[in-house]
XYZ file of N, CA, C and O in Angstrom:
412
model
N -11.825 -0.013 -8.759
C -12.499 0.366 -7.537
C -11.825 -0.298 -6.350
O -11.472 -1.466 -6.384
N -11.637 0.453 -5.277
C -11.075 -0.114 -4.054
C -12.091 -1.051 -3.421
O -13.282 -0.772 -3.440
N -11.603 -2.130 -2.862
C -12.497 -3.028 -2.148
C -12.665 -2.529 -0.721
O -11.734 -1.977 -0.127
N -13.858 -2.712 -0.178
C -14.110 -2.335 1.206
C -13.168 -3.129 2.114
O -12.835 -4.273 1.832
N -12.746 -2.494 3.188
C -11.901 -3.159 4.172
C -12.780 -3.394 5.399
O -13.204 -2.433 6.051
N -13.087 -4.629 5.705
C -14.016 -4.913 6.798
C -13.469 -4.511 8.173
O -12.258 -4.567 8.415
N -14.388 -4.114 9.041
C -14.045 -3.866 10.436
C -13.419 -5.140 10.990
O -13.876 -6.252 10.704
N -12.352 -4.988 11.756
C -11.639 -6.131 12.314
C -10.396 -6.507 11.534
O -9.529 -7.218 12.050
N -10.287 -6.034 10.295
C -9.088 -6.281 9.493
C -7.888 -5.616 10.166
O -8.000 -4.526 10.708
N -6.742 -6.265 10.133
C -5.515 -5.700 10.683
C -4.565 -5.422 9.526
O -4.211 -6.324 8.772
N -4.179 -4.146 9.390
C -3.239 -3.738 8.350
C -1.845 -3.610 8.945
O -1.689 -3.144 10.069
N -0.858 -4.016 8.195
C 0.524 -3.875 8.623
C 0.851 -4.618 9.896
O 1.813 -4.289 10.581
N 0.042 -5.606 10.235
C 0.296 -6.402 11.425
C 0.027 -5.689 12.737
O 0.309 -6.233 13.806
N -0.574 -4.459 12.672
C -0.757 -3.740 13.932
C -1.931 -2.796 13.978
O -2.366 -2.417 15.050
N -2.494 -2.372 12.828
C -3.563 -1.368 12.813
C -4.905 -2.045 12.533
O -5.199 -2.416 11.400
N -5.712 -2.198 13.574
C -7.012 -2.844 13.424
C -8.054 -1.817 12.995
O -8.188 -0.756 13.610
N -8.800 -2.135 11.943
C -9.872 -1.264 11.472
C -11.045 -1.395 12.440
O -11.528 -2.497 12.699
N -11.503 -0.241 12.964
C -12.598 -0.252 13.942
C -13.893 0.330 13.389
O -14.954 0.079 13.950
N -13.828 1.122 12.310
C -15.032 1.693 11.700
C -14.718 2.212 10.311
O -13.612 2.686 10.054
N -15.716 2.126 9.444
C -15.615 2.748 8.129
C -16.319 4.092 8.220
O -17.493 4.155 8.571
N -15.618 5.172 7.929
C -16.158 6.513 8.110
C -16.682 7.086 6.804
O -17.818 7.517 6.724
N -15.860 7.125 5.771
C -16.240 7.736 4.495
C -15.728 6.870 3.350
O -14.603 6.384 3.394
N -16.552 6.727 2.323
C -16.119 6.213 1.035
C -16.516 7.291 0.029
O -17.691 7.606 -0.107
N -15.534 7.882 -0.635
C -15.799 8.984 -1.554
C -16.312 8.459 -2.896
O -16.258 7.258 -3.176
N -16.764 9.380 -3.728
C -17.219 9.027 -5.076
C -16.093 8.390 -5.885
O -16.339 7.578 -6.774
N -14.845 8.754 -5.569
C -13.680 8.189 -6.258
C -13.258 6.852 -5.655
O -12.266 6.280 -6.055
N -13.960 6.386 -4.638
C -13.739 5.149 -3.875
C -12.522 5.203 -2.955
O -11.987 4.168 -2.563
N -12.083 6.414 -2.596
C -11.102 6.535 -1.518
C -11.846 6.256 -0.222
O -13.054 6.468 -0.128
N -11.127 5.781 0.792
C -11.761 5.469 2.072
C -11.023 6.137 3.224
O -9.789 6.194 3.217
N -11.788 6.608 4.192
C -11.250 7.051 5.469
C -11.844 6.115 6.514
O -13.066 5.954 6.605
N -10.961 5.492 7.280
C -11.363 4.504 8.278
C -10.823 4.903 9.640
O -9.803 5.602 9.728
N -11.491 4.467 10.681
C -10.940 4.582 12.030
C -10.205 3.292 12.332
O -10.601 2.208 11.878
N -9.151 3.414 13.115
C -8.390 2.234 13.479
C -7.813 2.350 14.868
O -7.909 3.387 15.526
N -7.202 1.258 15.297
C -6.545 1.198 16.597
C -5.160 0.603 16.397
O -5.015 -0.476 15.820
N -4.161 1.357 16.844
C -2.792 0.850 16.846
C -2.719 -0.149 17.991
O -2.800 0.227 19.163
N -2.604 -1.416 17.671
C -2.648 -2.464 18.687
C -1.401 -2.501 19.561
O -1.446 -3.030 20.658
N -0.313 -1.943 19.094
C 0.910 -1.953 19.889
C 0.910 -0.815 20.898
O 1.210 -1.004 22.071
N 0.540 0.388 20.441
C 0.570 1.560 21.327
C -0.794 1.913 21.919
O -0.907 2.908 22.635
N -1.816 1.124 21.608
C -3.171 1.349 22.135
C -3.639 2.784 21.932
O -4.051 3.458 22.866
N -3.589 3.244 20.677
C -4.067 4.589 20.368
C -4.926 4.549 19.107
O -4.710 3.731 18.209
N -5.916 5.462 19.070
C -6.761 5.588 17.892
C -5.947 6.204 16.763
O -5.119 7.088 17.005
N -6.197 5.719 15.562
C -5.553 6.259 14.370
C -6.609 6.432 13.286
O -7.705 5.890 13.374
N -6.245 7.197 12.276
C -7.056 7.296 11.068
C -6.317 6.569 9.956
O -5.086 6.539 9.934
N -7.087 5.986 9.056
C -6.521 5.234 7.941
C -7.088 5.818 6.653
O -8.302 5.908 6.491
N -6.210 6.225 5.756
C -6.601 6.739 4.447
C -6.223 5.677 3.425
O -5.057 5.298 3.334
N -7.214 5.188 2.685
C -6.969 4.188 1.644
C -7.319 4.832 0.311
O -8.461 5.248 0.099
N -6.348 4.936 -0.555
C -6.552 5.574 -1.858
C -7.144 4.586 -2.855
O -6.816 3.403 -2.839
N -8.004 5.110 -3.719
C -8.471 4.308 -4.847
C -7.264 4.043 -5.756
O -6.279 4.784 -5.705
N -7.317 3.013 -6.578
C -6.174 2.734 -7.452
C -5.781 3.938 -8.316
O -4.594 4.196 -8.508
N -6.750 4.686 -8.786
C -6.459 5.833 -9.655
C -5.795 6.984 -8.902
O -5.161 7.836 -9.510
N -5.939 7.026 -7.572
C -5.400 8.137 -6.792
C -4.298 7.705 -5.832
O -3.863 8.456 -4.976
N -3.802 6.507 -6.044
C -2.748 5.958 -5.198
C -1.480 6.805 -5.245
O -0.866 7.095 -4.216
N -1.080 7.218 -6.435
C 0.118 8.046 -6.562
C -0.083 9.415 -5.926
O 0.856 9.976 -5.363
N -1.294 9.951 -6.007
C -1.597 11.233 -5.378
C -1.404 11.139 -3.866
O -0.775 12.017 -3.254
N -1.900 10.070 -3.252
C -1.726 9.870 -1.809
C -0.241 9.799 -1.465
O 0.221 10.467 -0.537
N 0.510 9.026 -2.217
C 1.936 8.872 -1.939
C 2.688 10.192 -2.118
O 3.490 10.586 -1.269
N 2.418 10.894 -3.210
C 3.111 12.161 -3.465
C 2.770 13.209 -2.419
O 3.663 13.905 -1.912
N 1.492 13.354 -2.089
C 1.101 14.347 -1.080
C 1.673 13.991 0.291
O 2.045 14.881 1.058
N 1.772 12.713 0.595
C 2.374 12.291 1.864
C 3.838 12.706 1.927
O 4.310 13.188 2.961
N 4.549 12.545 0.831
C 5.963 12.933 0.797
C 6.133 14.438 0.960
O 7.009 14.905 1.694
N 5.290 15.214 0.271
C 5.352 16.672 0.385
C 5.049 17.102 1.823
O 5.764 17.923 2.398
N 4.004 16.535 2.415
C 3.640 16.901 3.785
C 4.663 16.425 4.805
O 4.774 17.003 5.885
N 5.408 15.398 4.472
C 6.454 14.939 5.375
C 7.532 16.003 5.543
O 8.137 16.118 6.597
N 7.749 16.796 4.508
C 8.741 17.875 4.563
C 8.208 19.098 5.303
O 8.939 19.741 6.054
N 6.957 19.450 5.060
C 6.371 20.640 5.671
C 4.868 20.423 5.784
O 4.153 20.489 4.785
N 4.400 20.153 6.976
C 3.001 19.806 7.197
C 2.295 20.907 7.982
O 2.487 21.025 9.187
N 1.451 21.710 7.318
C 0.730 22.769 8.020
C -0.492 22.245 8.784
O -1.154 23.012 9.485
N -0.785 20.965 8.648
C -1.962 20.376 9.300
C -1.589 19.857 10.687
O -0.431 19.729 11.031
N -2.619 19.526 11.458
C -2.386 19.114 12.838
C -2.273 17.597 13.007
O -2.308 17.101 14.120
N -2.110 16.855 11.929
C -1.973 15.404 12.065
C -0.543 14.975 11.755
O 0.211 15.686 11.107
N -0.212 13.788 12.232
C 1.104 13.202 11.993
C 0.933 11.943 11.155
O 0.029 11.150 11.386
N 1.815 11.756 10.192
C 1.814 10.543 9.387
C 2.651 9.502 10.121
O 3.776 9.790 10.535
N 2.080 8.317 10.295
C 2.721 7.301 11.119
C 3.268 6.118 10.325
O 4.291 5.552 10.691
N 2.576 5.733 9.259
C 2.971 4.525 8.535
C 2.296 4.524 7.169
O 1.240 5.137 7.007
N 2.888 3.830 6.217
C 2.279 3.658 4.899
C 2.479 2.218 4.486
O 3.494 1.604 4.822
N 1.497 1.678 3.786
C 1.601 0.304 3.341
C 0.666 0.013 2.192
O 0.064 0.919 1.618
N 0.538 -1.260 1.885
C -0.324 -1.724 0.801
C -1.240 -2.799 1.359
O -0.783 -3.731 2.021
N -2.550 -2.660 1.095
C -3.517 -3.650 1.557
C -3.286 -4.965 0.822
O -2.636 -4.991 -0.232
N -3.833 -6.069 1.335
C -3.693 -7.349 0.626
C -4.255 -7.294 -0.804
O -3.811 -8.027 -1.676
N -5.203 -6.375 -1.056
C -5.790 -6.234 -2.387
C -4.960 -5.327 -3.289
O -5.280 -5.137 -4.451
N -3.906 -4.682 -2.741
C -3.017 -3.870 -3.546
C -3.241 -2.374 -3.496
O -2.620 -1.638 -4.256
N -4.112 -1.885 -2.616
C -4.343 -0.440 -2.478
C -3.365 0.152 -1.467
O -3.072 -0.462 -0.444
N -2.875 1.365 -1.759
C -1.995 2.048 -0.802
C -2.827 2.635 0.327
O -3.921 3.140 0.105
N -2.264 2.550 1.535
C -2.928 3.173 2.679
C -1.903 3.957 3.482
O -0.709 3.679 3.456
N -2.417 4.967 4.194
C -1.599 5.797 5.063
C -2.239 5.806 6.435
O -3.449 6.005 6.563
N -1.437 5.564 7.457
C -1.887 5.651 8.849
C -1.477 7.018 9.370
O -0.317 7.414 9.235
N -2.440 7.733 9.978
C -2.147 9.034 10.566
C -2.646 9.060 12.002
O -3.423 8.201 12.420
N -2.206 10.076 12.735
C -2.816 10.305 14.043
C -4.309 10.531 13.804
O -4.730 10.912 12.708
N -5.115 10.283 14.817
C -6.570 10.384 14.684
C -6.948 11.805 14.276
O -6.599 12.768 14.952
N -7.627 11.938 13.145
C -7.873 13.234 12.523
C -9.248 13.256 11.851
O -9.725 12.218 11.381
N -9.832 14.428 11.758
C -11.115 14.595 11.063
C -10.979 14.161 9.601
O -10.013 14.540 8.928
N -11.932 13.392 9.097
C -11.856 12.915 7.716
C -11.730 14.032 6.688
O -10.992 13.894 5.711
N -12.419 15.138 6.882
C -12.359 16.231 5.906
C -10.948 16.796 5.785
O -10.503 17.149 4.685
N -10.226 16.856 6.887
C -8.839 17.341 6.865
C -7.967 16.380 6.062
O -7.152 16.801 5.233
N -8.141 15.102 6.284
C -7.343 14.105 5.568
C -7.624 14.130 4.071
O -6.698 14.065 3.262
N -8.893 14.242 3.699
C -9.232 14.303 2.280
C -8.617 15.529 1.626
O -8.040 15.448 0.541
N -8.733 16.680 2.282
C -8.178 17.920 1.730
C -6.660 17.860 1.608
O -6.099 18.289 0.610
N -6.007 17.332 2.610
C -4.544 17.332 2.651
C -3.917 16.269 1.759
O -2.878 16.499 1.151
N -4.550 15.111 1.682
C -3.890 13.971 1.066
C -4.449 13.540 -0.285
O -3.754 12.904 -1.067
N -5.710 13.856 -0.543
C -6.319 13.360 -1.769
C -6.872 14.474 -2.652
O -7.817 14.290 -3.410
N -6.248 15.641 -2.550
C -6.567 16.786 -3.397
C -5.304 17.207 -4.115
O -4.237 17.243 -3.501
N -5.430 17.509 -5.403
C -4.272 18.004 -6.138
C -3.754 19.274 -5.475
O -4.524 20.169 -5.190
N -2.448 19.341 -5.220
C -1.856 20.511 -4.560
C -1.343 21.505 -5.568
O -0.888 21.227 -6.578
């Protein structure tokens, strides 16, 4: 199970978590964040351990051809070892459909 990421946590030295939006039944998380360097809102997708590879693979596929209206900005690993993806600020349902659904 993914551990909750508290509001105020900074990922990658620059993305501050500002709100927890969704935690799915699979324990994936969609969070709101703030890029502290560029002062812009971002969305943060944190995959559960079981779906970490799915997030990474779908991110790579969408990097080649992305029919969605969001941009992928950064990817990293939380201190607890979960993969996360930073995107432009986007509706959670779009992120779940695009990144955490088998294609």
